[in-house]
PDB file of C-alpha atoms in Angstrom:
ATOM      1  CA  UNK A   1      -8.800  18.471 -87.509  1.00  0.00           C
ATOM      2  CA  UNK A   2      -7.203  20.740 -85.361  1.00  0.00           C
ATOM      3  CA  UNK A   3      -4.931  19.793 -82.724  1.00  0.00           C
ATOM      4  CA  UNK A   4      -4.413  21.549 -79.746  1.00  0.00           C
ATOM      5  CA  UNK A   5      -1.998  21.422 -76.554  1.00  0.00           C
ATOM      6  CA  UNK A   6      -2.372  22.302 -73.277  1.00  0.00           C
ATOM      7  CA  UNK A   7      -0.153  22.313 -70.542  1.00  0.00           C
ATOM      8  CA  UNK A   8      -0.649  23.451 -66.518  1.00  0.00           C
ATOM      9  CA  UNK A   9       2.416  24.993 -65.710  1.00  0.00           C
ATOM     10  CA  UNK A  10       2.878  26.174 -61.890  1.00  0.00           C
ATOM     11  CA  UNK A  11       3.696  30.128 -61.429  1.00  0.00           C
ATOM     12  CA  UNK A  12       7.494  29.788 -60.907  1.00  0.00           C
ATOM     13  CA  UNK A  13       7.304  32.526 -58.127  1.00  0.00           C
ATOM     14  CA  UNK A  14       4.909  30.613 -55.645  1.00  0.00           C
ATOM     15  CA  UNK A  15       5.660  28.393 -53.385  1.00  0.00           C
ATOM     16  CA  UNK A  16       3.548  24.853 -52.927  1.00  0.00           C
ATOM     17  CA  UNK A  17       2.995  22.854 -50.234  1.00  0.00           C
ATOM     18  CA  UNK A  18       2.002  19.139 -50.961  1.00  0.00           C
ATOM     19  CA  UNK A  19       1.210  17.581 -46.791  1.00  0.00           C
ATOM     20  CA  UNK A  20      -0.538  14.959 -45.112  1.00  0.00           C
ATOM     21  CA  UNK A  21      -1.045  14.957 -41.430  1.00  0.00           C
ATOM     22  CA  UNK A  22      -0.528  11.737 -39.842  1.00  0.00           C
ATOM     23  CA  UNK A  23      -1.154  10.050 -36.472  1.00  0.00           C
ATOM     24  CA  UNK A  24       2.847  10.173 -35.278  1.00  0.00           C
ATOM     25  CA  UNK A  25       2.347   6.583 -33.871  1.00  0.00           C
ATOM     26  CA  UNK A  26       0.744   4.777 -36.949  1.00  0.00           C
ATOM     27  CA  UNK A  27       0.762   7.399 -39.922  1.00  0.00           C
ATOM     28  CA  UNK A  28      -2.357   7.300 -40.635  1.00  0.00           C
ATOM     29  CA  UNK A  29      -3.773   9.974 -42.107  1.00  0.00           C
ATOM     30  CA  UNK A  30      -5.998  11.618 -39.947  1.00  0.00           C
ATOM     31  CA  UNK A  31      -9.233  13.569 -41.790  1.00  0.00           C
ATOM     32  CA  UNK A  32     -10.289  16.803 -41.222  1.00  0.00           C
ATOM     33  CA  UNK A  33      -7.402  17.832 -39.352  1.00  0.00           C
ATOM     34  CA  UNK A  34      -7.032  21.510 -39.323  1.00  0.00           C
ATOM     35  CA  UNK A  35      -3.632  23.414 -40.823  1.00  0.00           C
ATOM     36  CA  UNK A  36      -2.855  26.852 -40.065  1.00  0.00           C
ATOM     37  CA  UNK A  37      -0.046  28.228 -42.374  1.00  0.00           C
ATOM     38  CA  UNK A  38       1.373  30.745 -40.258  1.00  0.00           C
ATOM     39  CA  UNK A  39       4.653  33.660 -41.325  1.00  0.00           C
ATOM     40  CA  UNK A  40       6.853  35.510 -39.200  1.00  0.00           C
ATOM     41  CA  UNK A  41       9.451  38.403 -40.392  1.00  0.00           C
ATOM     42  CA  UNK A  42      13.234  37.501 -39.968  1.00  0.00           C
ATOM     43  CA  UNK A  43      13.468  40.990 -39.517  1.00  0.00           C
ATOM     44  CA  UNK A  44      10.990  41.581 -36.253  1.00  0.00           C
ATOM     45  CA  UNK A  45      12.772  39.543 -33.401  1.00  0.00           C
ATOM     46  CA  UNK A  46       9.723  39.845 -30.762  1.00  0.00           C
ATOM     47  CA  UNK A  47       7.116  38.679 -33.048  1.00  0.00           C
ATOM     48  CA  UNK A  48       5.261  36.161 -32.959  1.00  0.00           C
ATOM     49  CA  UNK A  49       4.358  34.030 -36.021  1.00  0.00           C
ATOM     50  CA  UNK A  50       0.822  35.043 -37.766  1.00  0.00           C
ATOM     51  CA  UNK A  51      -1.353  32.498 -39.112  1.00  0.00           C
ATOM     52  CA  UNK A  52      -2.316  33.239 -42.386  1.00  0.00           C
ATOM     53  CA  UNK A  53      -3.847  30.562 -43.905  1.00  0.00           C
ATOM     54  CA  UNK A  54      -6.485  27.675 -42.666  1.00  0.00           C
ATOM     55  CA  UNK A  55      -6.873  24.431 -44.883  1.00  0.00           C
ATOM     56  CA  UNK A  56      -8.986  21.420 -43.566  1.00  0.00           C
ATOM     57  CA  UNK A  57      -7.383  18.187 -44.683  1.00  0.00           C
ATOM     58  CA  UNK A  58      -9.122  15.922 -46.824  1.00  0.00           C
ATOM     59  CA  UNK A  59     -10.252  12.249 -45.702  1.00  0.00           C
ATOM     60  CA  UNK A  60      -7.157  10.978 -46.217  1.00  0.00           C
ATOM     61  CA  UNK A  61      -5.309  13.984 -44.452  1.00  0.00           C
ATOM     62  CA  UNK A  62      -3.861  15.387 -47.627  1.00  0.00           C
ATOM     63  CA  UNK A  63      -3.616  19.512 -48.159  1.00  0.00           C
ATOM     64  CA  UNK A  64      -2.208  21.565 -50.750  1.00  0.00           C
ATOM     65  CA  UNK A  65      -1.682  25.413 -50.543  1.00  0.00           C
ATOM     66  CA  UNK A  66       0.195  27.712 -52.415  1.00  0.00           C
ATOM     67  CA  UNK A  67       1.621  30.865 -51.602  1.00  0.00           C
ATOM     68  CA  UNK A  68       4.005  33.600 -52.922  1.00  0.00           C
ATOM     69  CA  UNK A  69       6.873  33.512 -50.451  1.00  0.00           C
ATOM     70  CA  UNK A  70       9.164  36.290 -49.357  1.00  0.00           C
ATOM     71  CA  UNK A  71      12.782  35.879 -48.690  1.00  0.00           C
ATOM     72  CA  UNK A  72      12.118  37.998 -45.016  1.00  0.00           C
ATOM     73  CA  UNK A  73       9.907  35.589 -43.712  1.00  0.00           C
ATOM     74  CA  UNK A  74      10.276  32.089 -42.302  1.00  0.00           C
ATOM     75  CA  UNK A  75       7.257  29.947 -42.776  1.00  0.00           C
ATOM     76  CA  UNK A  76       5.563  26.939 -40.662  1.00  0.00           C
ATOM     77  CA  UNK A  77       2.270  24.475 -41.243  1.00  0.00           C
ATOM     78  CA  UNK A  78       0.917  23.994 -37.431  1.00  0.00           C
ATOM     79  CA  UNK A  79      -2.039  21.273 -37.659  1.00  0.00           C
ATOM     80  CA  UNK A  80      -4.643  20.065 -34.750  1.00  0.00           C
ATOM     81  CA  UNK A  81      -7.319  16.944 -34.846  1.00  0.00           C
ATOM     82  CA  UNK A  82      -9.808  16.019 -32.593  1.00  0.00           C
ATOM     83  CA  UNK A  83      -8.144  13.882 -29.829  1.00  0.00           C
ATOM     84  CA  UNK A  84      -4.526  15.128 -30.895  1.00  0.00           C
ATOM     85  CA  UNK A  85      -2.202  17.646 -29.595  1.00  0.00           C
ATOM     86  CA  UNK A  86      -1.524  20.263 -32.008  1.00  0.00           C
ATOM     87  CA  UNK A  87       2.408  20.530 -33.465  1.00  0.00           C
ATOM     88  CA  UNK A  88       1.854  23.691 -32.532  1.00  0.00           C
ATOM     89  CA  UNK A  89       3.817  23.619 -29.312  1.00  0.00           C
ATOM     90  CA  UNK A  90       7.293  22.178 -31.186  1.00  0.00           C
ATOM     91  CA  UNK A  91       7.079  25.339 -33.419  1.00  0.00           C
ATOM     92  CA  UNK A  92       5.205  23.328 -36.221  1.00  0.00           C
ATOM     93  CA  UNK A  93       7.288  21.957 -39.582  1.00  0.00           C
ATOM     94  CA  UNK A  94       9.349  24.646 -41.029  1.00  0.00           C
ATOM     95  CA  UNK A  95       9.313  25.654 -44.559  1.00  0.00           C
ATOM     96  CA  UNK A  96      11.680  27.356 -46.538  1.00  0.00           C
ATOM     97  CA  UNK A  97      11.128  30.798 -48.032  1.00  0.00           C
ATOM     98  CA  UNK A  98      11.531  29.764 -51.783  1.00  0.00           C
ATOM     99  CA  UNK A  99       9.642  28.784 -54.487  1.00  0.00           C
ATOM    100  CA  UNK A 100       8.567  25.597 -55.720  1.00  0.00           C
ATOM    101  CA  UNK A 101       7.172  22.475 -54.391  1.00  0.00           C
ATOM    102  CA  UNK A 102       7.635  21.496 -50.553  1.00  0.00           C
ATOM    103  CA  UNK A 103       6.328  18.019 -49.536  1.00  0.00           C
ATOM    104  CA  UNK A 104       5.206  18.325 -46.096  1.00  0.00           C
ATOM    105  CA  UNK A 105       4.706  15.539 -43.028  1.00  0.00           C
ATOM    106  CA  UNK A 106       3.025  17.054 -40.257  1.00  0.00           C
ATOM    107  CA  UNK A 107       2.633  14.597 -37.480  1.00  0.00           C
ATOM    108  CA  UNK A 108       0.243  14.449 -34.204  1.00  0.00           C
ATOM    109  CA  UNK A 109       0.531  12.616 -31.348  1.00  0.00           C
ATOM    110  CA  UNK A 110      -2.172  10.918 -29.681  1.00  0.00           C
ATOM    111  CA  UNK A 111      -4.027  11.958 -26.963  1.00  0.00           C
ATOM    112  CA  UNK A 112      -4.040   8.869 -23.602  1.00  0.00           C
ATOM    113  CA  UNK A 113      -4.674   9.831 -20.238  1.00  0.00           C
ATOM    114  CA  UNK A 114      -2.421   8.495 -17.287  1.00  0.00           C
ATOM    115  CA  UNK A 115      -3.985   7.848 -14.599  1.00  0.00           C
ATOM    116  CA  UNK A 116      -1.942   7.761 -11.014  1.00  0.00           C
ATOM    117  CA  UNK A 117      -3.413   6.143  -7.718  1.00  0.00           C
ATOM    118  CA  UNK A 118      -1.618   7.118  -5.112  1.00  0.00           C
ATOM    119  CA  UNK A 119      -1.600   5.744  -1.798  1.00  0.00           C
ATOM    120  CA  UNK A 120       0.582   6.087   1.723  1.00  0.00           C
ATOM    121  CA  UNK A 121       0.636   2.586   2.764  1.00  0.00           C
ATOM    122  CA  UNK A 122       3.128   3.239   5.731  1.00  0.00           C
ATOM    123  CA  UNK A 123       2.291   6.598   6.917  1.00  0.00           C
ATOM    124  CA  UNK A 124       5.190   7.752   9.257  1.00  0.00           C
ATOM    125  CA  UNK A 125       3.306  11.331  10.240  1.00  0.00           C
ATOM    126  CA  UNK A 126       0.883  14.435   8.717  1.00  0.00           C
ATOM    127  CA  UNK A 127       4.353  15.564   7.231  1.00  0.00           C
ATOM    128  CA  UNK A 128       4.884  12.576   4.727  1.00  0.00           C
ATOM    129  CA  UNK A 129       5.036  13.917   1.182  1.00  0.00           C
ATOM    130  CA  UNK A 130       4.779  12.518  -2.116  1.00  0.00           C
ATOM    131  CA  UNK A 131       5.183  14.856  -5.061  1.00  0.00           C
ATOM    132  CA  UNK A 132       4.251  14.025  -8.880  1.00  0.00           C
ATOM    133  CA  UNK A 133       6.239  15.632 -12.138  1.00  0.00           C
ATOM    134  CA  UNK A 134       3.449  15.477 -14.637  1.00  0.00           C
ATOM    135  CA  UNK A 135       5.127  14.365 -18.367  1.00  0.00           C
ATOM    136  CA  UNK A 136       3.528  17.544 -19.697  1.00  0.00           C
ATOM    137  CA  UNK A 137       5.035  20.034 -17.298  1.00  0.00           C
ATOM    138  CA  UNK A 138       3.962  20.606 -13.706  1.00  0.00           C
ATOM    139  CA  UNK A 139       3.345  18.535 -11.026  1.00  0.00           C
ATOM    140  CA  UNK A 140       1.479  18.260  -7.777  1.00  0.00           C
ATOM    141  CA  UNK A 141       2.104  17.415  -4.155  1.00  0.00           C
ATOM    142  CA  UNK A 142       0.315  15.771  -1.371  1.00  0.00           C
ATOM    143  CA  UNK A 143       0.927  16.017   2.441  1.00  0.00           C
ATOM    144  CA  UNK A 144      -0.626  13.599   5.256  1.00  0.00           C
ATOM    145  CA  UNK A 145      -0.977  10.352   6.365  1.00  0.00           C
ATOM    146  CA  UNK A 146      -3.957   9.000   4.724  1.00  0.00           C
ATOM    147  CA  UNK A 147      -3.351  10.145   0.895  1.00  0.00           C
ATOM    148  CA  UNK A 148      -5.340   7.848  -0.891  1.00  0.00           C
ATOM    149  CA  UNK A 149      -6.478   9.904  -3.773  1.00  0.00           C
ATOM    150  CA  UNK A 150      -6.253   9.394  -8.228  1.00  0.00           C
ATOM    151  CA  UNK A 151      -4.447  12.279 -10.601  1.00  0.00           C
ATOM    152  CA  UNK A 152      -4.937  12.110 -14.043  1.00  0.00           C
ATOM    153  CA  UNK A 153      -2.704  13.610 -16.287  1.00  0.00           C
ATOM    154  CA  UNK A 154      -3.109  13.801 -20.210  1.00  0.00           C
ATOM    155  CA  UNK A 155      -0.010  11.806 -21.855  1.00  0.00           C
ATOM    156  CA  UNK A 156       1.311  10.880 -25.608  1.00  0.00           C
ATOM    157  CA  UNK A 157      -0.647   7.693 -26.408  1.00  0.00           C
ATOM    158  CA  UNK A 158       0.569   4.675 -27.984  1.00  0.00           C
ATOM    159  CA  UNK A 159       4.010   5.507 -26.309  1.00  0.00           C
ATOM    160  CA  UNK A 160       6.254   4.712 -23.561  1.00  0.00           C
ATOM    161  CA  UNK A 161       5.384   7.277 -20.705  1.00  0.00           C
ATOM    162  CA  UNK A 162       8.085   7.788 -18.173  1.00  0.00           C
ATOM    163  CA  UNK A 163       6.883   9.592 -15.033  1.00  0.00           C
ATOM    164  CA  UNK A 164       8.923  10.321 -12.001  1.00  0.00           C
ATOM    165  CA  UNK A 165       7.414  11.460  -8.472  1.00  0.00           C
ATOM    166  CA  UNK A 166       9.504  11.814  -4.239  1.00  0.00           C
ATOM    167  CA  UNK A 167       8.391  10.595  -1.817  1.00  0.00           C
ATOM    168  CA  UNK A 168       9.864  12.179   2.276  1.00  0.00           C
ATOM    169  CA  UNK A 169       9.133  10.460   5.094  1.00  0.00           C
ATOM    170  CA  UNK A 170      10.693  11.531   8.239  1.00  0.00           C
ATOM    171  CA  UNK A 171      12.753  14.257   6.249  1.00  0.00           C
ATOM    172  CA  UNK A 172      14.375  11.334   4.618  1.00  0.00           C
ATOM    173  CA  UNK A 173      13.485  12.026   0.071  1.00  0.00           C
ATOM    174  CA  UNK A 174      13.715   9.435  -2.075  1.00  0.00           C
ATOM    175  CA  UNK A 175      13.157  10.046  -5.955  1.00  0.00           C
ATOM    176  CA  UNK A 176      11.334   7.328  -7.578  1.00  0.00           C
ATOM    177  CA  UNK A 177      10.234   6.700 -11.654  1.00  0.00           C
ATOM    178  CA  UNK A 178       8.123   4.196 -13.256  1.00  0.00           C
ATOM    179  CA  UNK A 179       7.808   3.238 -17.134  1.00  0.00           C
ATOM    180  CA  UNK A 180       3.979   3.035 -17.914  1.00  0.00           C
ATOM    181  CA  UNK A 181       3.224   2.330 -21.979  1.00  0.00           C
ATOM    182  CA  UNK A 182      -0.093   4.176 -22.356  1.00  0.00           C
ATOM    183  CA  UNK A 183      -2.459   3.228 -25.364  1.00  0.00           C
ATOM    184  CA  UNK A 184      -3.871   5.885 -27.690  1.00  0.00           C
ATOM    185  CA  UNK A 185      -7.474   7.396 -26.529  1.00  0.00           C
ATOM    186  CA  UNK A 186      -7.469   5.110 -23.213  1.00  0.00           C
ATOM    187  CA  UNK A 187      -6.514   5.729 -19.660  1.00  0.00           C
ATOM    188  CA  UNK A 188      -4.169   3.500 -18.026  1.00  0.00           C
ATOM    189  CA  UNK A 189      -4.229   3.099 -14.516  1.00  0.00           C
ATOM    190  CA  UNK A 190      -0.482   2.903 -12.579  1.00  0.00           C
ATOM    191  CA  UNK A 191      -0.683   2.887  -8.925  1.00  0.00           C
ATOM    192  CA  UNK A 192       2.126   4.217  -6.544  1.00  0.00           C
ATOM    193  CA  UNK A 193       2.379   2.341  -3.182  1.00  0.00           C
ATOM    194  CA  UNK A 194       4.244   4.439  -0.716  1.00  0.00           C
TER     195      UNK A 194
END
């Protein structure tokens, strides 16, 4: 008989990514989520990284890529699912530029939505004010004496949500916050008496 032997070696120049992307608040895997393997030169300081690979993960939320790296060029995996927010913002998970295997974690957050009735219950005059800082950046104000209104804001879900908001009332401000724990694709409802 004749005997023979095989053997899968991996190309000792390339580098390999092993990942899963997870729901940050459960890791679970989360299917189909999309990762973008993007590159940027060390040596071009206003550039912006360049995606240069798409995978979809598999059911499970595993990927595997391979690449040949270069020793000028810093390398990220960026992933986004359906009712997620994309890593993308945090600069995604750094790799580094050498060969072999990398094992990668790339975790989501949930998507909740936070939503904020607000209501002057002791109007002084058409100059009270009550401003919101949205947890995402931003914020909104409201003048008058009958503010009675709902802003929703888009918020990390299964996770504590601190929100902060002012409130001036015959040029007196006071600066107010609130702990709210917001569940993953729901809205919770907080209301702000002022």
């Amino acid at each position: 008989g004749i005997l023979a032997l095989f053997a899968c070696r991996k190309d000792r120049h390339k580098a390999y990514i092993e990942g899963r992307v997870v729901d940050a608040t459960t890791g679970a895997g989360l299917p189909g989520a999309m990762v973008y393997m993007q590159k940027k030169s060390t040596t071009c300081f206003g550039c912006n990284p360049a995606t240069f690979a798409v995978i979809t993960a598999d059911s499970k939320g595993y990927f595997v890529y391979s690449y040949n790296p270069d020793k000028h060029t810093t390398y990220n995996v960026i992933a986004s699912a359906d009712r997620y927010f994309s890593n993308a913002a945090t600069g995604g998970v750094a790799l580094g530029s050498s060969t072999g295997t990398q094992n990668v974690s790339v975790k989501l957050q949930p998507y909740a939505w936070l939503r904020l009735h607000l209501k002057n219950t002791a109007p002084y005059n058409s100059l009270d004010l009550i401003g919101i800082n949205y947890f995402l950046g931003g914020g909104a104000s409201f003048y008058g004496m009958t503010i009675d209104t709902f802003v929703v804001e888009q918020v990390y879900g299964n996770s504590v949500i601190n929100t902060t908001w002012f409130v001036t009332k015959n040029g007196v401000t006071n600066n107010y916050s609130g702990t709210i724990y917001c569940s993953k694709f729901d809205t919770t409802v907080y209301g702000i008496n002022y």
